[in-house]
Short mmCIF file of C-alpha atoms in Angstrom, two decimals:
data_model
loop_
_atom_site.label_atom_id
_atom_site.label_comp_id
_atom_site.label_asym_id
_atom_site.label_seq_id
_atom_site.Cartn_x
_atom_site.Cartn_y
_atom_site.Cartn_z
CA MET B 1 0.00 0.00 0.00
CA ASN B 2 1.43 3.37 -1.05
CA ILE B 3 0.69 6.16 1.38
CA GLU B 4 1.82 9.64 0.44
CA ILE B 5 1.97 12.21 3.19
CA ARG B 6 2.97 15.72 2.25
CA GLY B 7 5.42 17.42 4.56
CA LYS B 8 4.53 20.84 5.91
CA LYS B 9 6.18 23.90 4.43
CA ILE B 10 5.82 26.67 6.96
CA LEU B 11 6.86 30.27 6.35
CA LEU B 12 7.46 32.28 9.52
CA ILE B 13 7.72 36.03 8.98
CA GLY B 14 8.51 39.02 11.18
CA ASN B 15 8.44 42.77 10.58
CA GLY B 16 11.59 42.56 8.46
CA PHE B 17 9.38 40.96 5.82
CA ASP B 18 7.21 44.08 5.51
CA LEU B 19 10.22 46.38 5.66
CA ALA B 20 11.86 44.48 2.79
CA HIS B 21 8.83 45.47 0.71
CA ASN B 22 9.40 49.13 1.67
CA LEU B 23 6.20 49.27 3.68
CA PRO B 24 6.13 51.92 6.47
CA THR B 25 5.20 49.57 9.32
CA THR B 26 7.53 50.72 12.10
CA TYR B 27 6.26 52.56 15.17
CA LYS B 28 8.27 55.55 13.95
CA ASP B 29 6.29 55.54 10.70
CA PHE B 30 3.07 55.43 12.68
CA LEU B 31 4.12 58.41 14.82
CA LYS B 32 5.04 60.38 11.70
CA PHE B 33 1.57 59.68 10.35
CA ILE B 34 -0.06 60.88 13.59
CA ASP B 35 2.11 64.00 13.54
CA ALA B 36 0.95 64.71 9.99
CA PHE B 37 -2.66 64.12 11.00
CA ASN B 38 -2.37 66.66 13.82
CA ARG B 39 -0.67 69.22 11.56
CA PHE B 40 -3.05 68.95 8.62
CA LYS B 41 -6.42 67.95 10.07
CA ASP B 42 -7.57 71.56 10.49
CA ILE B 43 -6.36 72.45 7.00
CA CYS B 44 -8.56 69.70 5.58
CA LYS B 45 -11.54 70.89 7.58
CA GLU B 46 -11.12 74.45 6.44
CA GLU B 47 -10.60 73.37 2.83
CA SER B 48 -7.39 75.40 2.74
CA VAL B 49 -5.16 72.67 1.32
CA LYS B 50 -4.10 74.82 -1.64
CA LYS B 51 -2.77 77.51 0.73
CA VAL B 52 -0.08 75.24 2.20
CA TRP B 53 0.54 73.03 -0.84
CA GLU B 54 3.19 75.19 -2.53
CA ASP B 55 5.41 75.44 0.55
CA ALA B 56 5.02 71.80 1.62
CA THR B 57 7.80 69.24 1.32
CA GLU B 58 7.27 66.20 -0.92
CA GLU B 59 6.69 64.04 2.14
CA ASP B 60 4.17 66.51 3.54
CA LYS B 61 2.37 66.69 0.19
CA LYS B 62 1.80 62.96 0.38
CA TYR B 63 0.39 63.32 3.89
CA ILE B 64 -1.78 66.28 2.87
CA LEU B 65 -3.31 64.21 0.07
CA ASP B 66 -3.85 61.28 2.45
CA MET B 67 -5.60 63.50 5.00
CA ALA B 68 -7.68 65.32 2.41
CA ASN B 69 -8.84 62.03 0.88
CA LEU B 70 -9.60 60.63 4.31
CA TYR B 71 -11.58 63.70 5.32
CA GLY B 72 -13.43 63.84 2.03
CA LYS B 73 -14.17 60.15 1.47
CA GLN B 74 -13.99 58.50 4.88
CA ARG B 75 -15.14 61.12 7.32
CA THR B 76 -16.08 58.53 9.95
CA ILE B 77 -12.54 57.13 10.01
CA PHE B 78 -11.10 60.65 10.12
CA GLU B 79 -13.21 61.51 13.14
CA GLU B 80 -12.40 58.20 14.82
CA ILE B 81 -8.66 58.91 14.59
CA GLU B 82 -9.27 62.33 16.18
CA LYS B 83 -11.05 60.73 19.13
CA LEU B 84 -8.51 57.94 19.54
CA ILE B 85 -5.48 60.21 19.81
CA SER B 86 -7.13 62.99 21.83
CA ASN B 87 -5.67 63.15 25.36
CA ASN B 88 -4.19 59.67 24.89
CA VAL B 89 -1.52 59.23 27.56
CA TRP B 90 0.50 56.74 25.49
CA MET B 91 0.32 58.77 22.30
CA ASN B 92 1.46 61.89 24.12
CA TYR B 93 4.27 60.01 25.88
CA PHE B 94 5.58 58.33 22.71
CA TRP B 95 5.43 61.58 20.79
CA LYS B 96 7.44 63.31 23.52
CA LEU B 97 10.09 60.57 23.34
CA TYR B 98 10.15 60.78 19.55
CA THR B 99 10.70 64.55 19.47
CA GLU B 100 13.35 64.35 22.20
CA ARG B 101 15.29 61.76 20.21
CA LYS B 102 15.03 63.86 17.06
CA THR B 103 16.31 66.90 18.97
CA LEU B 104 19.34 64.90 20.06
CA GLY B 105 20.04 63.97 16.46
CA MET B 106 18.78 60.42 16.83
CA ASP B 107 16.50 58.65 14.36
CA GLY B 108 13.37 58.82 16.47
CA TRP B 109 13.04 55.03 16.65
CA ILE B 110 10.94 53.89 19.62
CA ASP B 111 10.08 50.39 20.79
CA PHE B 112 6.49 50.81 22.03
CA GLU B 113 6.39 47.48 23.82
CA CYS B 114 9.70 48.05 25.60
CA GLU B 115 8.51 51.44 26.85
CA ILE B 116 5.11 50.09 27.90
CA SER B 117 6.84 47.30 29.83
CA ARG B 118 9.09 49.78 31.64
CA ILE B 119 6.11 51.91 32.65
CA ILE B 120 3.87 49.03 33.75
CA GLN B 121 6.61 47.33 35.75
CA THR B 122 7.34 50.62 37.50
CA LEU B 123 3.64 51.19 38.21
CA ASP B 124 3.42 47.69 39.68
CA GLN B 125 6.45 48.36 41.89
CA ALA B 126 5.02 51.74 42.92
CA ARG B 127 1.78 50.02 43.94
CA MET B 128 3.71 47.74 46.28
CA THR B 129 5.72 50.65 47.69
CA ILE B 130 2.55 52.62 48.43
CA LEU B 131 0.79 49.59 49.93
CA ALA B 132 3.75 49.01 52.24
CA ASP B 133 3.26 52.51 53.69
CA ILE B 134 -0.51 52.03 54.02
CA ARG B 135 -0.08 48.68 55.79
CA GLN B 136 1.95 50.50 58.41
CA GLY B 137 -1.16 52.51 59.29
CA LYS B 138 -0.67 55.52 57.05
CA LYS B 139 -3.60 56.86 55.04
CA THR B 140 -1.48 57.32 51.94
CA GLY B 141 1.87 56.12 50.64
CA LYS B 142 4.76 57.56 48.69
CA MET B 143 6.58 56.28 45.64
CA THR B 144 10.35 56.25 45.53
CA GLN B 145 11.86 59.17 43.65
CA TYR B 146 12.99 56.75 40.93
CA GLN B 147 9.44 55.47 40.44
CA LEU B 148 8.02 58.97 40.39
CA ASN B 149 10.61 60.14 37.84
CA ILE B 150 9.52 57.42 35.42
CA LEU B 151 5.77 57.70 35.92
CA SER B 152 5.08 61.41 36.46
CA PRO B 153 5.81 62.47 32.82
CA LEU B 154 2.84 60.39 31.72
CA TRP B 155 0.47 62.62 33.61
CA GLY B 156 2.25 65.87 32.76
CA LYS B 157 4.03 66.50 36.05
CA ALA B 158 7.64 65.60 35.41
CA GLY B 159 10.23 66.46 38.03
CA ILE B 160 7.97 66.23 41.11
CA ASP B 161 9.71 65.80 44.48
CA ARG B 162 8.43 62.62 46.15
CA GLU B 163 8.01 64.51 49.43
CA LEU B 164 5.39 66.74 47.84
CA ILE B 165 2.97 64.04 46.73
CA SER B 166 1.43 60.91 48.22
CA PHE B 167 -1.10 58.41 46.89
CA GLU B 168 -4.04 56.38 48.03
CA GLU B 169 -4.24 52.81 46.74
CA LYS B 170 -7.11 53.74 44.42
CA ALA B 171 -4.85 56.27 42.68
CA ILE B 172 -2.83 53.39 41.20
CA THR B 173 -6.05 51.64 40.14
CA TYR B 174 -7.15 54.85 38.44
CA ARG B 175 -3.85 55.12 36.52
CA LYS B 176 -4.00 51.46 35.54
CA THR B 177 -7.51 51.92 34.15
CA GLN B 178 -6.45 55.04 32.25
CA PHE B 179 -3.34 53.36 30.83
CA LEU B 180 -5.31 50.29 29.70
CA LYS B 181 -8.10 52.34 28.10
CA ASP B 182 -5.61 54.49 26.22
CA LEU B 183 -3.56 51.48 25.16
CA ASN B 184 -6.67 50.02 23.53
CA ARG B 185 -7.30 53.35 21.81
CA LEU B 186 -3.70 53.46 20.59
CA THR B 187 -3.94 49.89 19.29
CA ARG B 188 -7.10 50.62 17.34
CA CYS B 189 -5.50 53.75 15.87
CA LEU B 190 -2.51 51.68 14.78
CA GLU B 191 -4.93 49.26 13.11
CA ILE B 192 -6.53 52.11 11.17
CA TYR B 193 -3.13 53.35 10.00
CA LEU B 194 -2.10 49.89 8.80
CA GLY B 195 -5.45 49.04 7.25
CA GLU B 196 -6.37 52.33 5.60
CA PHE B 197 -2.90 53.45 4.53
CA VAL B 198 -0.16 50.80 4.62
CA GLU B 199 -2.27 48.04 3.09
CA GLU B 200 -3.27 50.40 0.29
CA ILE B 201 0.38 50.56 -0.81
CA LYS B 202 1.26 48.08 -3.52
CA PRO B 203 4.87 46.91 -3.03
CA GLN B 204 7.11 47.55 -6.01
CA VAL B 205 9.46 44.67 -5.14
CA LYS B 206 9.18 40.97 -4.49
CA LEU B 207 11.56 38.59 -2.74
CA PRO B 208 13.08 35.81 -4.87
CA ASP B 209 13.63 33.73 -1.72
CA ILE B 210 9.87 33.71 -1.10
CA GLU B 211 8.61 33.51 -4.69
CA GLY B 212 10.18 30.11 -5.21
CA LEU B 213 8.70 28.48 -2.10
CA ASP B 214 5.67 26.19 -2.23
CA ILE B 215 4.22 27.27 1.11
CA ASN B 216 1.16 25.69 2.71
CA CYS B 217 1.29 27.40 6.14
CA VAL B 218 2.20 30.98 7.10
CA LEU B 219 2.90 31.99 10.69
CA SER B 220 3.00 35.78 10.78
CA PHE B 221 4.15 37.99 13.64
CA ASN B 222 2.94 40.97 11.61
CA TYR B 223 -0.49 42.57 11.65
CA THR B 224 -0.55 43.03 7.87
CA HIS B 225 -1.47 40.63 5.05
CA THR B 226 1.56 41.23 2.81
CA TYR B 227 2.24 37.58 1.94
CA GLU B 228 -1.45 36.80 1.59
CA ASN B 229 -2.05 39.74 -0.75
CA PHE B 230 1.06 39.60 -2.94
CA TYR B 231 2.38 36.03 -2.93
CA HIS B 232 -0.70 33.87 -2.44
CA THR B 233 -2.05 34.84 -5.86
CA ASP B 234 -3.49 31.43 -6.71
CA LYS B 235 -6.50 31.44 -4.41
CA SER B 236 -7.39 27.88 -5.37
CA LYS B 237 -4.33 26.79 -3.42
CA ASP B 238 -5.04 26.13 0.25
CA VAL B 239 -2.67 28.09 2.48
CA LYS B 240 -3.34 28.20 6.21
CA TYR B 241 -2.57 31.40 8.12
CA ASP B 242 -1.83 32.07 11.76
CA TYR B 243 -1.58 35.76 12.70
CA ILE B 244 -0.12 35.20 16.13
CA HIS B 245 -0.34 38.90 17.12
CA GLY B 246 -3.72 39.50 15.46
CA GLU B 247 -4.49 40.87 12.02
CA VAL B 248 -5.72 44.13 10.56
CA LYS B 249 -9.45 44.27 9.89
CA LYS B 250 -11.00 47.37 8.39
CA ASP B 251 -14.37 46.91 10.05
CA SER B 252 -12.99 46.70 13.60
CA THR B 253 -13.80 48.83 16.62
CA ILE B 254 -11.91 49.35 19.86
CA GLU B 255 -13.86 46.41 21.25
CA THR B 256 -13.29 44.02 18.33
CA CYS B 257 -9.72 44.98 17.36
CA ASN B 258 -7.60 41.87 17.92
CA LEU B 259 -4.13 43.36 17.48
CA ILE B 260 -1.77 42.33 20.27
CA LEU B 261 0.18 45.29 21.62
CA GLY B 262 1.47 44.38 25.04
CA ILE B 263 4.38 43.20 27.12
CA ASP B 264 6.09 39.95 28.00
CA GLU B 265 5.82 38.37 31.42
CA TYR B 266 8.17 40.12 33.86
CA LEU B 267 7.33 38.26 37.06
CA GLU B 268 9.07 35.07 38.13
CA GLY B 269 8.21 31.94 40.09
CA GLU B 270 4.95 31.88 42.02
CA GLU B 271 4.51 35.61 41.54
CA LYS B 272 3.44 34.93 37.96
CA ASN B 273 0.38 33.10 39.28
CA LYS B 274 -0.33 35.14 42.39
CA SER B 275 0.19 38.71 41.19
CA ASN B 276 -2.05 39.50 38.21
CA GLU B 277 -2.88 43.13 38.91
CA PHE B 278 -1.53 44.16 35.47
CA ILE B 279 -2.27 40.98 33.55
CA GLN B 280 -4.32 42.84 30.91
CA PHE B 281 -1.14 44.40 29.55
CA LYS B 282 0.56 41.05 28.95
CA LYS B 283 0.68 39.43 25.52
CA PHE B 284 -0.33 35.94 26.63
CA TYR B 285 -3.47 37.36 28.25
CA GLN B 286 -4.31 39.47 25.21
CA ARG B 287 -3.93 36.44 22.92
CA ILE B 288 -6.46 34.55 25.02
CA TYR B 289 -8.80 37.50 25.55
CA LYS B 290 -8.74 38.63 21.92
CA LYS B 291 -8.93 35.04 20.65
CA THR B 292 -6.09 35.37 18.17
CA GLY B 293 -5.61 31.63 18.43
CA CYS B 294 -2.45 29.60 18.11
CA LYS B 295 -3.08 27.60 14.97
CA TYR B 296 0.55 26.59 14.76
CA VAL B 297 -0.09 24.33 17.77
CA ASP B 298 -2.57 22.37 15.63
CA TRP B 299 -0.01 22.14 12.82
CA ILE B 300 2.48 20.58 15.24
CA ARG B 301 -0.13 18.28 16.76
CA LYS B 302 -1.25 16.96 13.36
CA ASN B 303 2.36 16.33 12.41
CA GLU B 304 2.79 14.24 15.57
CA GLU B 305 -0.41 12.33 14.80
CA TRP B 306 0.87 11.49 11.30
CA LEU B 307 4.12 10.18 12.72
CA LYS B 308 2.24 7.88 15.09
CA ARG B 309 -0.36 6.73 12.57
CA TYR B 310 2.13 6.00 9.82
CA SER B 311 5.08 4.96 11.95
CA LYS B 312 6.11 2.29 9.42
CA VAL B 313 6.00 4.68 6.49
CA LYS B 314 8.86 6.98 5.65
CA ASN B 315 7.55 10.43 6.51
CA PRO B 316 8.50 13.36 4.27
CA GLU B 317 10.56 16.22 5.60
CA ASN B 318 8.88 19.32 6.99
CA ASN B 319 10.47 22.61 6.00
CA ILE B 320 10.36 25.82 8.00
CA TYR B 321 11.51 29.06 6.41
CA ILE B 322 12.14 32.07 8.65
CA TRP B 323 12.27 35.49 6.98
CA GLY B 324 12.52 38.89 8.66
CA HIS B 325 12.43 37.65 12.26
CA SER B 326 15.17 38.39 14.80
CA LEU B 327 14.62 35.06 16.64
CA ASP B 328 14.30 36.98 19.89
CA ILE B 329 13.79 34.97 23.07
CA THR B 330 10.41 36.64 23.60
CA ASP B 331 9.09 34.34 20.85
CA GLY B 332 11.25 31.44 21.99
CA ASP B 333 8.40 29.09 22.88
CA ILE B 334 6.97 29.30 19.36
CA LEU B 335 10.34 29.08 17.62
CA SER B 336 11.56 26.07 19.61
CA SER B 337 8.26 24.21 19.14
CA LEU B 338 8.48 24.52 15.36
CA ILE B 339 12.22 23.95 14.95
CA ASN B 340 12.09 20.85 17.19
CA MET B 341 9.30 19.17 15.21
CA PRO B 342 10.48 15.69 14.10
CA ASN B 343 11.59 15.36 10.48
CA THR B 344 12.03 19.12 10.18
CA LYS B 345 14.62 21.28 8.45
CA THR B 346 14.73 25.00 9.21
CA THR B 347 16.13 27.60 6.81
CA ILE B 348 16.81 30.97 8.37
CA PHE B 349 17.32 33.89 5.99
CA TYR B 350 19.61 36.68 7.17
CA HIS B 351 20.03 40.23 5.87
CA ASN B 352 23.77 40.73 6.45
CA GLN B 353 26.63 39.46 8.63
CA GLU B 354 25.63 41.63 11.58
CA ALA B 355 22.07 40.32 11.43
CA LEU B 356 23.40 36.76 11.18
CA GLY B 357 25.45 37.25 14.32
CA ASN B 358 22.44 38.58 16.22
CA GLN B 359 20.25 35.72 15.03
CA ILE B 360 22.79 33.12 16.12
CA GLY B 361 23.08 34.77 19.53
CA ASN B 362 19.31 34.85 19.94
CA LEU B 363 18.96 31.24 18.82
CA VAL B 364 21.39 30.13 21.52
CA LYS B 365 18.99 31.61 24.08
CA VAL B 366 16.06 29.79 22.46
CA LEU B 367 17.57 26.33 21.92
CA GLY B 368 20.69 26.23 24.09
CA GLU B 369 24.29 26.21 22.90
CA ASN B 370 24.81 22.45 22.64
CA GLU B 371 21.49 21.86 20.89
CA LEU B 372 22.16 24.59 18.34
CA ILE B 373 25.63 23.22 17.59
CA SER B 374 24.22 19.74 17.01
CA MET B 375 21.55 21.09 14.65
CA VAL B 376 23.74 23.26 12.38
CA HIS B 377 26.59 20.83 11.71
CA GLY B 378 26.80 17.71 9.61
CA GLU B 379 25.66 16.61 6.19
CA ASN B 380 22.03 16.50 7.30
CA ALA B 381 22.00 19.74 9.31
CA ARG B 382 18.56 20.60 10.65
CA ILE B 383 19.21 24.35 10.69
CA VAL B 384 20.66 26.21 7.72
CA PHE B 385 21.44 29.93 7.54
CA LYS B 386 21.03 31.46 4.11
CA GLU B 387 21.80 35.02 2.99
CA GLN B 388 18.80 36.82 1.54
CA GLN B 389 18.79 37.38 -2.19
CA LYS B 390 18.42 40.96 -3.36
CA GLU B 391 14.82 41.96 -3.89
CA GLU B 392 13.61 42.33 -7.45
CA SER B 393 11.32 44.96 -8.88
CA VAL B 394 7.82 43.80 -9.76
CA ASP B 395 8.42 44.75 -13.40
CA GLU B 396 11.56 42.60 -13.56
CA ASN B 397 9.62 39.65 -12.18
CA LYS B 398 7.07 39.96 -14.94
CA ASN B 399 9.65 39.86 -17.73
#
């Protein structure tokens, strides 16, 4: 009896995939868009676009057209953006950081999740510091000066002396509620930017590394549908998708937006189970709450079932291709689960030698030094590093 079982070919992509297609998907790009919105929204309302057009830079002209089209054709979306960014504590904080970096001659790059984690961890520590004072019989408690220095800029009172201000326990609860509400508003605004603007851009390049792959599963750490829209052109072919951090949907609301914008677990040991005061900010919670799913778990499970069911049949090799992902330890559980699937070869594409070095270092943290060494050496190496081919213009691909 001949039994043919097709091995899985899984493409795992990170934000480097979108950037390789020249799509403006960084947080810096998003902040530049919000800056343009704030600068030109009143011009659009007053229908005075022509007055500023002649003196505008080429970049600003693009933004002016975007805002004018949005105001003229999608007024509801325009007004929603206004409401989402108005008095948004995170938007104001990130913009302040962005302008400060630009003033110092830096590129303005900001890691939203890193900053959110720093703030939430500090707020959690401040809660414990205040509670310690209250448990000693005091009506209020004080933060440390370090905690206050980090947190006070978010409510517009930077540089406060800790001796001049004290807090009731409910003050921390109030800030937590405000931070969570505004994070959800920020996330929805990011979804609008990606859905209404970024996904309207048609990439002018394609990646030869990706074009030649016969993929049947895509695990995306991006919110966008770049592979789905520009590589999965034969819709009769069944390709399964897992948007692990959620995906852009144009008909979303704050309540239905499923984009994951949060932080990794920072507690250790039993504290992870006992202390869940700020659990809503954590990615694992958001994945469960927003029901983004973990379809890759089913892919792994089905592979294991095949191996058991057809144990006497030679099983075909699974292939995993990783493109545009740093292999950071924060995604280590997913990476190790896929790479360690039986009968699996993993090809990791790297941008340059520096990126290769970083990926190797990160992979050591994910798999362990000895395991990585055993997987990259030998004639039948299970992990192969491959330099990315230069992208090709869409026109060249057609010829």
